[in-house]
Short mmCIF file of C-alpha atoms in Angstrom, two decimals:
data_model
loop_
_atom_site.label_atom_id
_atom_site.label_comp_id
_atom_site.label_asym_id
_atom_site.label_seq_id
_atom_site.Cartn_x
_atom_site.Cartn_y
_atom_site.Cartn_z
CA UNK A 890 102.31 116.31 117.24
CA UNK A 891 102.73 119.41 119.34
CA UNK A 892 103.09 119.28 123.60
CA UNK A 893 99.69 120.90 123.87
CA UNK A 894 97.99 118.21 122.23
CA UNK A 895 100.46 115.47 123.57
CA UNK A 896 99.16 117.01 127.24
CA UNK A 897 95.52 116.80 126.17
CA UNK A 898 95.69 112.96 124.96
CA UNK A 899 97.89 112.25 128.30
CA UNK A 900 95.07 114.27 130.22
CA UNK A 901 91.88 112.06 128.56
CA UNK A 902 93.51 108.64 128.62
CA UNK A 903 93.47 109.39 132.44
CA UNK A 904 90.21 110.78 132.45
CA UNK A 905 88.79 107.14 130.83
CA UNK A 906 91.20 104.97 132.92
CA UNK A 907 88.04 105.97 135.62
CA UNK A 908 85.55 104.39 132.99
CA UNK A 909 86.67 101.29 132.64
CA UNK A 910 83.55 98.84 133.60
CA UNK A 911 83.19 95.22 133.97
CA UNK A 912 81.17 93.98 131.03
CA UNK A 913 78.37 92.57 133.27
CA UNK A 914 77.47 95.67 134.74
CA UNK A 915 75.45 98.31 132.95
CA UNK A 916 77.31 100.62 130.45
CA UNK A 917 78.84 103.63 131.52
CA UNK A 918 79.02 105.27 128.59
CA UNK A 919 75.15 104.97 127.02
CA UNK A 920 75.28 107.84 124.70
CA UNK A 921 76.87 106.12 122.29
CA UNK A 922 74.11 103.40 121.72
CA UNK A 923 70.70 103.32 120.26
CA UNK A 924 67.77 103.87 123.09
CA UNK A 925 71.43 103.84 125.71
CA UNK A 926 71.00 100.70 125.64
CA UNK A 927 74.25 98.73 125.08
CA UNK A 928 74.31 95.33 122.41
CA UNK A 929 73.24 92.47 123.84
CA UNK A 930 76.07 89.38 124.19
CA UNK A 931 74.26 86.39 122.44
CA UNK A 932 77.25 84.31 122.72
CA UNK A 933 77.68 84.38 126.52
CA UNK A 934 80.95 83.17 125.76
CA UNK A 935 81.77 86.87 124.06
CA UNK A 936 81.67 88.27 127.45
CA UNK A 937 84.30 86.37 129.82
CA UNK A 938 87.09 88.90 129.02
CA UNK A 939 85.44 91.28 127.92
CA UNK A 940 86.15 95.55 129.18
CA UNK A 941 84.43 98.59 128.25
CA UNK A 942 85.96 101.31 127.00
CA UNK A 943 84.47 104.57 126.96
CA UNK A 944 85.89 107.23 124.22
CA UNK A 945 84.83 110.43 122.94
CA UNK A 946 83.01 109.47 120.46
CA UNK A 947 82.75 105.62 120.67
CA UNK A 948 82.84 103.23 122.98
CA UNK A 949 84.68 99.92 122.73
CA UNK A 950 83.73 96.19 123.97
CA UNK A 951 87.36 95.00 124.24
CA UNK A 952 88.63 91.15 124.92
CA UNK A 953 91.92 89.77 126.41
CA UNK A 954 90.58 86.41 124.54
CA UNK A 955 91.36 88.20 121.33
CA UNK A 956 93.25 90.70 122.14
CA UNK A 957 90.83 92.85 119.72
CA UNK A 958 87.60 94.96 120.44
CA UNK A 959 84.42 92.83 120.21
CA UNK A 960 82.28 95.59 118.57
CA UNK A 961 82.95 99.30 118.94
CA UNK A 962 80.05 101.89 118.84
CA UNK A 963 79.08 105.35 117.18
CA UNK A 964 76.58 107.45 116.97
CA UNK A 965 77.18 109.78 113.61
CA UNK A 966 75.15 113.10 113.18
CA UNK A 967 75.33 115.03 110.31
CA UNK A 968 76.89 117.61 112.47
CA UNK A 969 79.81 115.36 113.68
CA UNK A 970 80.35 114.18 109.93
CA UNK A 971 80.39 117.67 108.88
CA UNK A 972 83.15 118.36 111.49
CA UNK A 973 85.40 115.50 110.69
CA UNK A 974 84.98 116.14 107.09
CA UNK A 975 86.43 119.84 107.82
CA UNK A 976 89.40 118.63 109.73
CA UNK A 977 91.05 117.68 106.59
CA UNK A 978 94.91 116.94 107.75
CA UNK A 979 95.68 114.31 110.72
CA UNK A 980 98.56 113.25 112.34
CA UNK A 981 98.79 110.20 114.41
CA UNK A 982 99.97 107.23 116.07
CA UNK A 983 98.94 103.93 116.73
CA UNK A 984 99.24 102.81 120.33
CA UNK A 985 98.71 99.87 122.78
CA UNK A 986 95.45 101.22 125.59
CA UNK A 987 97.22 102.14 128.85
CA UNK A 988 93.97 101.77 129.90
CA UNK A 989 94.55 97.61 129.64
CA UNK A 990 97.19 95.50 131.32
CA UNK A 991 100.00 94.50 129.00
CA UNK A 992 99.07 90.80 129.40
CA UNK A 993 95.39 91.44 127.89
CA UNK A 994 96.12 94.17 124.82
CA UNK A 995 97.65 93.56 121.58
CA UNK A 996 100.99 95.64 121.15
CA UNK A 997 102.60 97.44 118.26
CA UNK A 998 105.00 94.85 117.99
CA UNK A 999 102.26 92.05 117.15
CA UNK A 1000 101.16 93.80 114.30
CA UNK A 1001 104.64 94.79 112.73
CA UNK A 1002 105.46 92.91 109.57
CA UNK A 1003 102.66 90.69 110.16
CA UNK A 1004 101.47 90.95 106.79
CA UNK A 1005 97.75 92.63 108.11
CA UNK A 1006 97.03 95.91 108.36
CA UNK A 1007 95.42 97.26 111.60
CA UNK A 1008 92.17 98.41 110.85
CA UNK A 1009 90.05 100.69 112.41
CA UNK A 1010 86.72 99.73 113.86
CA UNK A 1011 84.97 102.89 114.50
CA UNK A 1012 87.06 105.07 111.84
CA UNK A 1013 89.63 107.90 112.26
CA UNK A 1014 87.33 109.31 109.30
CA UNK A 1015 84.58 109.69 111.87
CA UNK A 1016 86.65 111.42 114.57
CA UNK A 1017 86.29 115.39 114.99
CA UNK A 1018 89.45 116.43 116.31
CA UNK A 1019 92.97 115.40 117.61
CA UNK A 1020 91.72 114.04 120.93
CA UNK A 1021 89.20 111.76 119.31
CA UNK A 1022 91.03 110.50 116.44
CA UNK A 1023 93.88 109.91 118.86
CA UNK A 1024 91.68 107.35 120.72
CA UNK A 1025 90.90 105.96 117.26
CA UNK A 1026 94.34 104.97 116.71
CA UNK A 1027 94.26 102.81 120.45
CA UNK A 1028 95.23 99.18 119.45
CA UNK A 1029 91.48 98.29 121.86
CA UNK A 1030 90.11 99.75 118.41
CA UNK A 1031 91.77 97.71 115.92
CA UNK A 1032 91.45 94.18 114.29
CA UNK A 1033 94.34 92.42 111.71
CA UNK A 1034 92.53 93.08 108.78
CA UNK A 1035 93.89 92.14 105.36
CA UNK A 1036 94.72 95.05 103.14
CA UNK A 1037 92.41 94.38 100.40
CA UNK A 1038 89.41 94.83 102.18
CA UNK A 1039 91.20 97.55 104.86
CA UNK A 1040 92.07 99.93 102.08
CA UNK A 1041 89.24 99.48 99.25
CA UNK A 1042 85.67 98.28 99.92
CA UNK A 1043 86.08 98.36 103.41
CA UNK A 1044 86.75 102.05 103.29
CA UNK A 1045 83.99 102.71 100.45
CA UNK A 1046 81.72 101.07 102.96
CA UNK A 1047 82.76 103.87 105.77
CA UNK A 1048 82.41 106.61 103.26
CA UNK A 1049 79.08 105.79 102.10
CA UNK A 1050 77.65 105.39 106.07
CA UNK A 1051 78.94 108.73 106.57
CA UNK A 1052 77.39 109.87 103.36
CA UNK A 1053 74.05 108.59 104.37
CA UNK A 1054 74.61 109.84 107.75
CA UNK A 1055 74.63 113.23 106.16
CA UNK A 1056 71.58 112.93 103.93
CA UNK A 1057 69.39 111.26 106.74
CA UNK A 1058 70.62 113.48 109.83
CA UNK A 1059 71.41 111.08 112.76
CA UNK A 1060 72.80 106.75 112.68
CA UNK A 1061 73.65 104.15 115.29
CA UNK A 1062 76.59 102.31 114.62
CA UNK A 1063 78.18 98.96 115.77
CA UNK A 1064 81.26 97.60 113.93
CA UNK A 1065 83.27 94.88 114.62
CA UNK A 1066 84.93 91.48 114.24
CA UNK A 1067 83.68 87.46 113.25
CA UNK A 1068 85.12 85.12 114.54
CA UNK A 1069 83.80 81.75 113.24
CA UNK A 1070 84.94 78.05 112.82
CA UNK A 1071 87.01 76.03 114.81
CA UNK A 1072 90.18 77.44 114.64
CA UNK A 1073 91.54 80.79 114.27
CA UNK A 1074 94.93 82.12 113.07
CA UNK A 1075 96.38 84.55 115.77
CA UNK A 1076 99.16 86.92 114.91
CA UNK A 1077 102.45 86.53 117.08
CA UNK A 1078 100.43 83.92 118.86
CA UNK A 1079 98.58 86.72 120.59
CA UNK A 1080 96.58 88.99 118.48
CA UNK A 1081 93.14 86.89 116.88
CA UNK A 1082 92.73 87.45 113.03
CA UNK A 1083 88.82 87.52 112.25
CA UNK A 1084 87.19 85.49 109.66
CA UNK A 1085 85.21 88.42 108.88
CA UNK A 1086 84.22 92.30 109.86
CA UNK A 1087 80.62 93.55 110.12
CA UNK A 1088 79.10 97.01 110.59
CA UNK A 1089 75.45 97.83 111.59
CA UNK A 1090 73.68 100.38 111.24
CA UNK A 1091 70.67 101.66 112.53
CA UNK A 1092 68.69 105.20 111.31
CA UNK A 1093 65.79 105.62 113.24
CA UNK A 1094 62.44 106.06 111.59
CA UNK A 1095 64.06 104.18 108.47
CA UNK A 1096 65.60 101.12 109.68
CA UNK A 1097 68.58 98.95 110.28
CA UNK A 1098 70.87 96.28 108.63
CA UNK A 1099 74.60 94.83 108.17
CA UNK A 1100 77.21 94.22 106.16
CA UNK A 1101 79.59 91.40 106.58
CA UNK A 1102 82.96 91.37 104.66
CA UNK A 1103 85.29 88.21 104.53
CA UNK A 1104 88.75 89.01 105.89
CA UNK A 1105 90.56 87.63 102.28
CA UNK A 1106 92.42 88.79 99.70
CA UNK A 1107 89.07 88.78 97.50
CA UNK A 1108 86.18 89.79 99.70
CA UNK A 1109 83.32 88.21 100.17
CA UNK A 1110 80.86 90.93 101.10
CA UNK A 1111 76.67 90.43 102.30
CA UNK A 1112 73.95 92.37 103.01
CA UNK A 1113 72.12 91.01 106.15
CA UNK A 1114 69.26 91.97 108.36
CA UNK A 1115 70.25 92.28 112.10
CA UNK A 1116 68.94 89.28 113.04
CA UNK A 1117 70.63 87.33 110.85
CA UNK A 1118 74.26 88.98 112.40
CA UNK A 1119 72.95 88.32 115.96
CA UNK A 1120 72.93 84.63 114.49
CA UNK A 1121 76.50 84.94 112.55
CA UNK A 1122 78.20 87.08 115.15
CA UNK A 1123 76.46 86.42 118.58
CA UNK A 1124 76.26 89.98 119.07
CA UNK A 1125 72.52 91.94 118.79
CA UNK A 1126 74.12 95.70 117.89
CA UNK A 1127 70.36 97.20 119.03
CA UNK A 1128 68.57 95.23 121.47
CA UNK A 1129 66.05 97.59 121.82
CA UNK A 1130 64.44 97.08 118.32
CA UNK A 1131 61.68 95.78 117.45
CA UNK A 1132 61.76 91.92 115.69
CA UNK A 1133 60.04 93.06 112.52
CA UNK A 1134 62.63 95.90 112.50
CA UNK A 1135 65.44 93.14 113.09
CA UNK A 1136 64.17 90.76 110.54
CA UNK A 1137 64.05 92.76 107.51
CA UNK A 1138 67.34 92.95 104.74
CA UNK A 1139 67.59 96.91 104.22
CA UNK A 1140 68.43 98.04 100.63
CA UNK A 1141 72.43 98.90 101.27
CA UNK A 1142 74.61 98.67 98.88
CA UNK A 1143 77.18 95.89 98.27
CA UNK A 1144 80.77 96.49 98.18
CA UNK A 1145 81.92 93.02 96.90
CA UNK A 1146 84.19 92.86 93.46
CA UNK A 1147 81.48 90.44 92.90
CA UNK A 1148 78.13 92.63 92.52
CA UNK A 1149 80.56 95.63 90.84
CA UNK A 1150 81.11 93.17 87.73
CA UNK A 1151 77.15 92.41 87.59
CA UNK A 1152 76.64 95.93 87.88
CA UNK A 1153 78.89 96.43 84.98
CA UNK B 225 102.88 116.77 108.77
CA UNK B 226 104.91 115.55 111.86
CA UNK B 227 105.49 111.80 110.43
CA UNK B 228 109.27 110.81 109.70
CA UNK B 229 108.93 108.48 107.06
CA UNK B 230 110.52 104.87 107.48
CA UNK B 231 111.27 105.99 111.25
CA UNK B 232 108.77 103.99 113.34
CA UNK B 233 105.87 101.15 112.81
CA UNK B 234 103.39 103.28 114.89
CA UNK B 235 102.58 107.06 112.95
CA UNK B 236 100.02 107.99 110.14
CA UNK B 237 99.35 111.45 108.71
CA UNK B 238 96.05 111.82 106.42
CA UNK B 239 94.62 113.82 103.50
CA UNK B 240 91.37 113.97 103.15
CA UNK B 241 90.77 110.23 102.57
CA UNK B 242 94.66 109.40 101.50
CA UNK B 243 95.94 108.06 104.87
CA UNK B 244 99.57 107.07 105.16
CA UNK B 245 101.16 105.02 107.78
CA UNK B 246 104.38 104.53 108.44
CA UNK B 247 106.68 101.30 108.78
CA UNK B 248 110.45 100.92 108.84
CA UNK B 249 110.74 98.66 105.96
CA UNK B 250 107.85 100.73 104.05
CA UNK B 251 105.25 103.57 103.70
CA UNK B 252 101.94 102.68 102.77
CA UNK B 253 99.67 105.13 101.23
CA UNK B 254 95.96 104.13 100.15
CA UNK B 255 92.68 105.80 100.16
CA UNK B 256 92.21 108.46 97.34
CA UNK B 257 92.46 112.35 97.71
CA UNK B 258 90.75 114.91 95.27
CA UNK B 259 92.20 117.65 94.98
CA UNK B 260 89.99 121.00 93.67
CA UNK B 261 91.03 124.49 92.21
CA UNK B 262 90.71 125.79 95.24
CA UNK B 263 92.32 127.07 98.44
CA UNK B 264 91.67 124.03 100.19
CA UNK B 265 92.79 121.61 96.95
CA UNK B 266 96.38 124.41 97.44
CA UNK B 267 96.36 123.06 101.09
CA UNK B 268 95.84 119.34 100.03
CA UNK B 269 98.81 119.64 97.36
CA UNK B 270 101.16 121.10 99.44
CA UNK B 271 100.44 118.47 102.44
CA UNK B 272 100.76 115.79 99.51
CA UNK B 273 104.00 117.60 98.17
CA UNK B 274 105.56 117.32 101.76
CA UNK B 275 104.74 113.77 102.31
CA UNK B 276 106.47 112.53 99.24
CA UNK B 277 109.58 114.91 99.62
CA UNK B 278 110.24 113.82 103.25
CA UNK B 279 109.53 109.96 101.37
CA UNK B 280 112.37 111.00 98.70
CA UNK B 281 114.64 112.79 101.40
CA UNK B 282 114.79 109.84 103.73
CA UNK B 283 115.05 107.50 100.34
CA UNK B 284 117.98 109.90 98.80
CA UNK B 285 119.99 109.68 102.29
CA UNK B 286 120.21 106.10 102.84
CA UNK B 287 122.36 103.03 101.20
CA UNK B 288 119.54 101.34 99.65
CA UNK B 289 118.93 97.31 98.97
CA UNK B 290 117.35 97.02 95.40
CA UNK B 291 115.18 95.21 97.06
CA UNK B 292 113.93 95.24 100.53
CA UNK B 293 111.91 91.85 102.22
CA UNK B 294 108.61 91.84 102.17
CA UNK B 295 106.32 90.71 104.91
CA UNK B 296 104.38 87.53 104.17
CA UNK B 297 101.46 87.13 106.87
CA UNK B 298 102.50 84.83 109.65
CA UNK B 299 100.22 83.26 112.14
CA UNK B 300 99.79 80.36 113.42
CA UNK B 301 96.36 78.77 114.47
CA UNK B 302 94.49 78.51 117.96
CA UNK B 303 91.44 77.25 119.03
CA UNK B 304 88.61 79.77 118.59
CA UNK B 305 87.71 81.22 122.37
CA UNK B 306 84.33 81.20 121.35
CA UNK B 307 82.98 78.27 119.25
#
């Protein structure tokens, strides 16, 4: 880390600290989303303590309920992927948002020798440069994420949507947390382990779909259309698209241990 | 690579898709890195080369426990904000 870039990341935190938004009101940062429109809420419940968080290249719903984002957003080009490809060697640090109050964030110390990794939701592999992939390592991005999934099929998945990024030009993306059932473990009492993580992805003039990836040692993964993760997650990723569009499984590719034995 | 290996919970260095992150009790590498006969797969070595000598060096200096605890996941359960 050198003082230039130390200034920069000082300079941009303040810089967002003016973006934050009450959830309620429209988003302030619409380029990220698919028509600018931001996902819809399903689950009015999602919403209570709920901030957005605009980044370079992603925004973040984040909640003081869970102490974890409640989707993040993306939208990859085949330029951006290009970029992030070329800028090969990263150095950086995880860090609680300044732009949240103490009381509402997860800290480092929650996660330390918790037994999860903290994984990314939109991914330090999709960041361009030091700036960006600095606000990628911002606790408002990350979930507890068990390190099976975290550091195999999860990150196959990310490769392959940057992959197919690059062959079709242009994606939406929405990523984020499940949190279903009754109860819910919480690290350090504080920080809200999901049941499972989900990404969407939308390619316009081709389609959209989901994957959904159990948070255990052996994950579960499924490929679902986006209506069936507005049902699962109570989040819509892309309001703005049509039904028929919603309703329909796309062909992706499952990452489960599962479907790589039939495959065999 | 500015990471200090075994010095904080909180920095990560990648290359290519091999990220590392740091912790005080342990280093965790995963992803995988491919590295070609070029000048690029040089650059990737080297990086590679420096990451597990500064792991060694910091290894080499200290008074070692055969074996160092483990984390097992702790958490305890709460009711789920939004059921």
């Amino acid at each position: 880390m050198n003082i230039t870039w130390r200034a920069t990341a000082i300079i941009a935190a303040t810089l967002a600290l003016a973006a934050i938004q009450p959830a309620a009101a429209a988003t302030n940062c619409p380029t990220h989303f698919a028509g600018g429109l931001e996902p819809t809420l399903v689950n009015p419940k999602l919403a209570r303590a709920a901030t957005e968080l605009c980044n370079q290249r992603f925004v973040v719903l984040h909640s003081a309920a869970t102490r974890t984002p409640l989707y993040v957003a993306e939208h990859l080009t085949r330029a951006g992927i290009a970029a992030a490809r070329d800028y090969d060697q990263r150095d950086n640090r995880f860090h609680a948002d300044p732009r949240l109050r103490p009381v509402d964030r997860a800290e480092l110390a929650d996660y330390v020798r918790s037994g999860f990794d903290r994984g990314h939701m939109a991914p330090s592999g999709d960041m361009t440069d030091e700036v960006s992939d600095y606000e990628s390592f911002s606790l408002a991005n990350i979930v507890p994420q068990i390190g099976a999934l975290n550091r195999n099929s999860w990150a196959d998945m990310e490769n392959y949507v940057r992959t197919l990024t690059t062959k079709l030009g242009d994606a939406y993306v929405v990523t984020g947390p499940a949190y279903e059932g009754k109860t819910i473990k919480a690290l350090n009492g504080r920080v809200l382990v999901p049941t499972s993580t989900w990404k969407a992805m939308y390619v316009p003039g081709q389609g959209a779909g989901a994957w959904i990836a159990t948070n255990t040692a052996n994950p579960r993964w499924q490929v679902v259309s986006i209506a069936e993760l507005a049902r699962r997650t109570g989040i819509d990723p892309f309001p703005r698209l049509a039904a028929a569009t919603k309703a329909k499984v796309p062909a992706f590719p499952n990452f489960g241990r599962e479907r790589a034995k039939r495959d065999r | 690579m500015t990471m200090k290996p075994f010095a904080d919970d909180s920095a990560s260095t990648t290359i290519g898709e091999l990220a590392a992150e740091n912790g005080t009790s342990a280093v965790a590498l995963s992803g995988s890195l491919e590295i070609t006969r070029d000048k690029a797969g040089l650059k990737r070595a080297q990086a590679l080369k420096a990451l597990a000598e500064a792991i060694c060096h910091e290894l080499e200096a200290g008074d070692l426990p055969d074996n160092v605890e483990v984390a097992a996941a702790k958490t305890e359960d709460v009711a789920n904000p939004f059921a």
